[in-house]
CSV table of C-alpha atoms in Angstrom, one decimal:
chain,number,residue,atom,x,y,z
J,1,MET,CA,-50.5,20.3,-34.0
J,2,LYS,CA,-47.5,19.7,-36.2
J,3,TYR,CA,-46.0,23.4,-37.5
J,4,SER,CA,-45.2,23.5,-40.5
J,5,LEU,CA,-42.4,24.7,-42.0
J,6,PHE,CA,-43.6,26.8,-45.2
J,7,LEU,CA,-40.7,27.6,-47.3
J,8,ILE,CA,-42.6,26.5,-50.4
J,9,LEU,CA,-44.9,27.2,-52.5
J,10,SER,CA,-46.1,24.1,-53.6
J,11,LEU,CA,-45.9,20.9,-50.7
J,12,SER,CA,-46.1,18.7,-53.2
J,13,SER,CA,-42.6,19.4,-54.7
J,14,LEU,CA,-40.0,19.1,-52.2
J,15,PHE,CA,-39.8,15.7,-49.5
J,16,PHE,CA,-40.9,16.1,-46.2
J,17,THR,CA,-41.1,14.5,-43.8
J,18,ALA,CA,-41.9,15.0,-40.3
J,19,LEU,CA,-39.6,14.3,-38.5
J,20,SER,CA,-38.6,14.0,-33.9
J,21,HIS,CA,-35.3,15.8,-33.7
J,22,PRO,CA,-33.6,15.1,-30.4
J,23,ASN,CA,-30.4,16.7,-29.2
J,24,PRO,CA,-27.5,14.7,-30.5
J,25,PHE,CA,-25.6,15.4,-26.9
J,26,SER,CA,-28.5,15.1,-25.0
J,27,ASP,CA,-26.3,11.4,-24.3
J,28,GLY,CA,-23.8,13.4,-22.5
J,29,VAL,CA,-21.3,12.2,-25.5
J,30,LYS,CA,-19.2,15.5,-25.6
J,31,PRO,CA,-19.6,16.9,-29.1
J,32,LYS,CA,-16.7,17.0,-31.6
J,33,PRO,CA,-15.4,19.7,-32.8
J,34,VAL,CA,-15.4,21.5,-36.6
J,35,LEU,CA,-12.0,22.0,-37.2
J,36,ASP,CA,-10.5,24.8,-39.6
J,37,ALA,CA,-7.8,24.8,-42.2
J,38,ASP,CA,-4.7,25.2,-40.6
J,39,GLY,CA,-6.2,23.1,-37.6
J,40,GLY,CA,-7.9,24.9,-34.9
J,41,LYS,CA,-11.1,24.3,-33.4
J,42,LEU,CA,-13.7,26.6,-35.2
J,43,GLN,CA,-14.5,29.4,-32.6
J,44,ALA,CA,-18.1,31.2,-32.8
J,45,GLY,CA,-17.9,34.7,-33.2
J,46,VAL,CA,-14.8,34.8,-35.3
J,47,ASN,CA,-15.1,35.2,-39.0
J,48,TYR,CA,-13.6,32.7,-41.1
J,49,LEU,CA,-14.2,32.3,-45.3
J,50,VAL,CA,-15.7,29.4,-46.0
J,51,LEU,CA,-14.1,27.9,-49.4
J,52,PRO,CA,-14.4,25.6,-51.9
J,53,VAL,CA,-12.5,22.2,-52.0
J,54,VAL,CA,-13.1,20.9,-54.8
J,55,ARG,CA,-10.3,23.8,-57.6
J,56,GLY,CA,-11.6,25.3,-60.7
J,57,ARG,CA,-15.6,25.8,-59.3
J,58,GLY,CA,-15.7,28.8,-58.1
J,59,GLY,CA,-14.4,30.3,-55.5
J,60,GLY,CA,-15.9,31.4,-51.9
J,61,LEU,CA,-19.1,33.3,-51.3
J,62,LEU,CA,-21.0,36.0,-50.6
J,63,PRO,CA,-24.5,38.0,-50.7
J,64,ALA,CA,-26.0,39.4,-54.6
J,65,ASN,CA,-28.8,41.3,-56.0
J,66,VAL,CA,-29.5,38.4,-59.1
J,67,ASN,CA,-32.9,38.0,-59.0
J,68,ASP,CA,-34.5,40.4,-56.4
J,69,ASN,CA,-33.7,44.1,-56.5
J,70,THR,CA,-33.4,44.7,-53.0
J,71,SER,CA,-31.7,47.3,-50.7
J,72,CYS,CA,-30.0,44.9,-48.8
J,73,PRO,CA,-28.2,42.2,-51.0
J,74,ARG,CA,-30.8,38.4,-50.2
J,75,ASP,CA,-29.4,35.8,-53.0
J,76,ILE,CA,-25.7,33.8,-51.9
J,77,ILE,CA,-23.7,33.3,-55.3
J,78,GLN,CA,-19.9,31.1,-55.5
J,79,GLU,CA,-18.1,33.8,-56.7
J,80,ALA,CA,-16.8,32.5,-60.2
J,81,SER,CA,-12.9,32.1,-59.6
J,82,GLU,CA,-11.4,29.9,-57.2
J,83,ILE,CA,-9.5,33.2,-56.5
J,84,GLN,CA,-12.5,35.0,-55.5
J,85,THR,CA,-12.2,34.6,-51.5
J,86,GLY,CA,-15.5,35.9,-50.5
J,87,LEU,CA,-16.7,37.5,-47.4
J,88,PRO,CA,-16.3,35.9,-44.4
J,89,VAL,CA,-18.7,34.6,-42.3
J,90,VAL,CA,-19.6,34.1,-39.0
J,91,LEU,CA,-21.0,31.5,-36.8
J,92,SER,CA,-23.3,31.1,-34.7
J,93,PRO,CA,-24.1,28.1,-31.6
J,94,VAL,CA,-27.5,27.3,-30.8
J,95,ASP,CA,-26.0,26.2,-27.4
J,96,ASP,CA,-22.6,27.9,-27.0
J,97,SER,CA,-21.4,25.6,-23.7
J,98,THR,CA,-21.4,22.5,-25.3
J,99,GLY,CA,-18.2,23.5,-26.7
J,100,ALA,CA,-16.4,26.7,-24.9
J,101,GLY,CA,-17.2,28.6,-27.6
J,102,SER,CA,-15.9,26.1,-30.3
J,103,VAL,CA,-18.2,24.8,-33.0
J,104,PRO,CA,-19.3,21.0,-32.5
J,105,LEU,CA,-20.1,19.0,-35.4
J,106,SER,CA,-23.8,17.9,-36.2
J,107,THR,CA,-25.2,21.0,-33.7
J,108,ASP,CA,-28.0,23.6,-35.3
J,109,ILE,CA,-25.7,26.9,-35.2
J,110,ASN,CA,-26.7,30.5,-37.6
J,111,VAL,CA,-24.7,31.8,-40.8
J,112,LYS,CA,-24.4,34.6,-41.0
J,113,PHE,CA,-21.9,37.2,-43.6
J,114,PHE,CA,-19.8,39.5,-41.9
J,115,THR,CA,-20.1,42.9,-43.8
J,116,PRO,CA,-20.0,46.2,-41.7
J,117,THR,CA,-22.6,47.8,-43.4
J,118,VAL,CA,-25.9,49.3,-43.2
J,119,CYS,CA,-26.7,45.6,-44.3
J,120,SER,CA,-25.0,44.0,-41.2
J,121,ASN,CA,-28.9,43.0,-39.6
J,122,GLU,CA,-29.6,41.5,-42.9
J,123,THR,CA,-27.4,38.8,-43.6
J,124,VAL,CA,-28.2,35.8,-41.9
J,125,TRP,CA,-28.8,32.5,-43.7
J,126,THR,CA,-32.0,31.1,-44.2
J,127,VAL,CA,-34.0,28.4,-46.6
J,128,GLY,CA,-36.4,31.0,-49.2
J,129,ARG,CA,-39.4,30.4,-50.2
J,130,TYR,CA,-39.5,27.3,-53.3
J,131,ASP,CA,-38.9,29.1,-56.7
J,132,ALA,CA,-41.2,26.9,-58.8
J,133,LEU,CA,-39.3,28.3,-62.4
J,134,SER,CA,-36.1,26.6,-60.8
J,135,LYS,CA,-37.5,23.7,-58.7
J,136,GLN,CA,-35.0,25.0,-56.2
J,137,TYR,CA,-35.2,26.5,-52.3
J,138,PHE,CA,-32.5,28.9,-53.0
J,139,VAL,CA,-30.2,29.4,-49.5
J,140,VAL,CA,-30.2,33.6,-49.1
J,141,THR,CA,-30.5,36.1,-46.7
J,142,GLY,CA,-32.7,38.2,-44.1
J,143,GLY,CA,-32.4,34.9,-41.7
J,144,VAL,CA,-33.0,36.2,-37.9
J,145,GLU,CA,-30.2,35.7,-35.2
J,146,GLY,CA,-31.3,33.3,-32.5
J,147,LYS,CA,-34.2,32.4,-30.9
J,148,PRO,CA,-34.9,28.8,-31.7
J,149,GLY,CA,-37.9,27.4,-31.7
J,150,PRO,CA,-41.1,27.4,-34.9
J,151,GLU,CA,-40.8,30.9,-36.1
J,152,THR,CA,-36.7,30.4,-37.1
J,153,VAL,CA,-36.6,27.1,-37.7
J,154,ALA,CA,-35.3,28.4,-41.1
J,155,ASN,CA,-32.7,30.0,-40.2
J,156,TRP,CA,-30.6,27.2,-38.3
J,157,PHE,CA,-28.5,25.0,-40.3
J,158,LYS,CA,-25.6,22.8,-39.0
J,159,ILE,CA,-22.1,20.8,-40.4
J,160,GLU,CA,-21.7,17.7,-40.8
J,161,LYS,CA,-18.0,16.2,-41.9
J,162,VAL,CA,-17.9,14.7,-44.9
J,163,GLU,CA,-14.4,11.8,-44.7
J,164,SER,CA,-11.8,14.9,-44.6
J,165,ASP,CA,-13.9,17.5,-45.4
J,166,TYR,CA,-17.2,19.2,-44.0
J,167,LYS,CA,-20.6,19.8,-45.7
J,168,PHE,CA,-23.3,22.5,-44.5
J,169,VAL,CA,-26.7,20.4,-44.0
J,170,PHE,CA,-30.5,21.8,-43.9
J,171,CYS,CA,-31.4,19.7,-40.8
J,172,PRO,CA,-33.1,21.4,-37.8
J,173,SER,CA,-33.4,20.6,-34.4
J,174,VAL,CA,-34.3,23.2,-32.7
J,175,CYS,CA,-38.7,22.5,-32.9
J,176,THR,CA,-38.6,18.6,-32.7
J,177,THR,CA,-42.9,18.8,-33.6
J,178,CYS,CA,-42.1,20.4,-37.1
J,179,GLU,CA,-42.1,19.2,-40.6
J,180,VAL,CA,-38.2,19.7,-42.5
J,181,VAL,CA,-36.6,18.7,-45.5
J,182,CYS,CA,-33.0,17.4,-44.2
J,183,LYS,CA,-30.9,18.3,-47.2
J,184,ASP,CA,-27.9,19.2,-48.1
J,185,VAL,CA,-26.3,22.6,-49.2
J,186,GLY,CA,-25.1,23.1,-52.7
J,187,ILE,CA,-25.0,24.5,-55.9
J,188,TYR,CA,-27.3,25.5,-58.2
J,189,VAL,CA,-26.4,26.9,-61.5
J,190,GLY,CA,-28.7,29.7,-63.0
J,191,ALA,CA,-28.8,30.8,-66.8
J,192,LYS,CA,-26.2,32.7,-67.3
J,193,GLY,CA,-23.9,31.1,-65.2
J,194,THR,CA,-24.2,32.4,-62.0
J,195,ARG,CA,-23.6,30.0,-59.2
J,196,PHE,CA,-26.4,29.8,-56.3
J,197,LEU,CA,-26.1,29.1,-52.7
J,198,ALA,CA,-29.2,26.5,-52.7
J,199,LEU,CA,-30.5,23.0,-50.1
J,200,SER,CA,-28.9,20.5,-52.8
J,201,ASP,CA,-28.3,16.9,-53.8
J,202,THR,CA,-25.1,17.2,-53.5
J,203,PRO,CA,-23.1,19.1,-51.1
J,204,LEU,CA,-20.4,22.2,-51.5
J,205,LEU,CA,-17.7,21.0,-49.8
J,206,VAL,CA,-16.5,23.7,-48.1
J,207,MET,CA,-13.5,24.6,-45.6
J,208,PHE,CA,-12.9,27.1,-43.3
J,209,LYS,CA,-9.9,29.9,-43.3
J,210,LYS,CA,-10.0,31.8,-40.4
J,211,THR,CA,-10.3,35.5,-41.0
J,212,PHE,CA,-9.4,37.7,-38.9
J,213,PRO,CA,-10.4,37.1,-35.1
J,214,TRP,CA,-12.7,40.2,-34.4
J,215,GLY,CA,-14.8,40.0,-31.1
J,216,ALA,CA,-13.2,36.9,-30.5
J,217,THR,CA,-11.3,35.4,-27.1
J,218,THR,CA,-8.2,34.8,-27.3
J,219,ASP,CA,-5.6,33.1,-24.2
J,220,SER,CA,-2.4,35.3,-26.1
J,221,PRO,CA,-1.3,37.2,-23.3
J,222,PRO,CA,-2.1,41.3,-23.8
J,223,LEU,CA,0.6,43.4,-25.3
J,224,PRO,CA,3.0,45.9,-22.7
J,225,PRO,CA,2.3,49.4,-23.1
J,226,ALA,CA,4.5,51.4,-25.7
J,227,PRO,CA,7.3,52.9,-23.8
J,228,VAL,CA,6.7,56.5,-23.3
J,229,HIS,CA,10.3,58.1,-23.3
J,230,PRO,CA,11.1,61.9,-21.6
J,231,ALA,CA,11.3,64.2,-24.3
J,232,PRO,CA,14.8,65.6,-25.2
J,233,PRO,CA,15.8,68.8,-24.1
J,234,PRO,CA,15.9,72.1,-26.4
J,235,PRO,CA,20.3,72.0,-27.7
J,236,GLU,CA,21.9,74.3,-26.0
J,237,ALA,CA,23.6,76.8,-28.9
J,238,SER,CA,27.5,76.7,-29.3
J,239,SER,CA,29.2,79.6,-28.5
J,240,ALA,CA,30.1,80.6,-31.7
J,241,VAL,CA,26.9,80.9,-32.7
J,242,ALA,CA,26.3,82.8,-29.1
J,243,ASN,CA,29.6,85.2,-30.3
J,244,SER,CA,27.6,85.6,-33.7
J,245,LEU,CA,24.3,87.3,-31.9
J,246,PHE,CA,25.9,89.0,-29.4
J,247,TYR,CA,27.5,91.2,-32.1
J,248,ALA,CA,25.3,91.3,-34.5
J,249,SER,CA,22.5,92.3,-31.5
J,250,VAL,CA,24.8,94.4,-29.3
J,251,LEU,CA,27.9,95.9,-31.0
J,252,LEU,CA,27.0,95.6,-34.2
J,253,PRO,CA,24.7,98.6,-34.1
J,254,PHE,CA,27.6,101.0,-31.3
J,255,SER,CA,29.9,100.4,-34.2
J,256,PHE,CA,27.3,102.0,-36.6
J,257,LEU,CA,26.7,105.3,-34.4
J,258,LEU,CA,30.7,105.7,-33.8
J,259,SER,CA,31.1,105.4,-37.1
J,260,PHE,CA,29.4,109.2,-37.4
J,261,PHE,CA,32.0,110.8,-34.9
């Protein structure tokens, strides 16, 4: 029996195709890695800003409370200004052994925002239910990291190359018996001008800018320990100071006593 990816409230509102998703690397061809804006390989577990390639149409991505007033933000929006970089994301491939820690093209990945807050476990991207009012499938937070299979199929995305740029797509291969919709990830502009992340026929072309590599491995040698210098000895009092102290403590009281005789 096929599992149905029930991302919607009405199956007739979107085109679904029953697909068989073989492992794209089963033929032994090593996948090409995704490259960041500086030309380095995109690394799993490292923080990257997802920035638009096209200038003048918004900035980076971040979670926000727009449609739902929840304790942790569920919507994913694009910053209004291109100078706003949003929050960094961390990418986790389904099979990290394929790229020796790097993130390959065309492979299932989890995407989550890096945010050191109480909502840090609520930031995994997932495809939400069909919104009948806007007729959109929004990409939201609240997914589950790892555990590939029918129950988590909505949480897996891929990065594909578009000439020299990249795009996110939703076309998971973690479930070979699921009916899924394969769509690009793009931007839907709401009634008030808010730019929501959503499944789209027009992809959001992006690049990845490395921020801080917390949790990442590095080939650089460790820094040497800071040198430890012994504390300098206390300075010795000069002879003039010593003579002054002797006069004040001994000779001056003695002179005072002699004044009575």
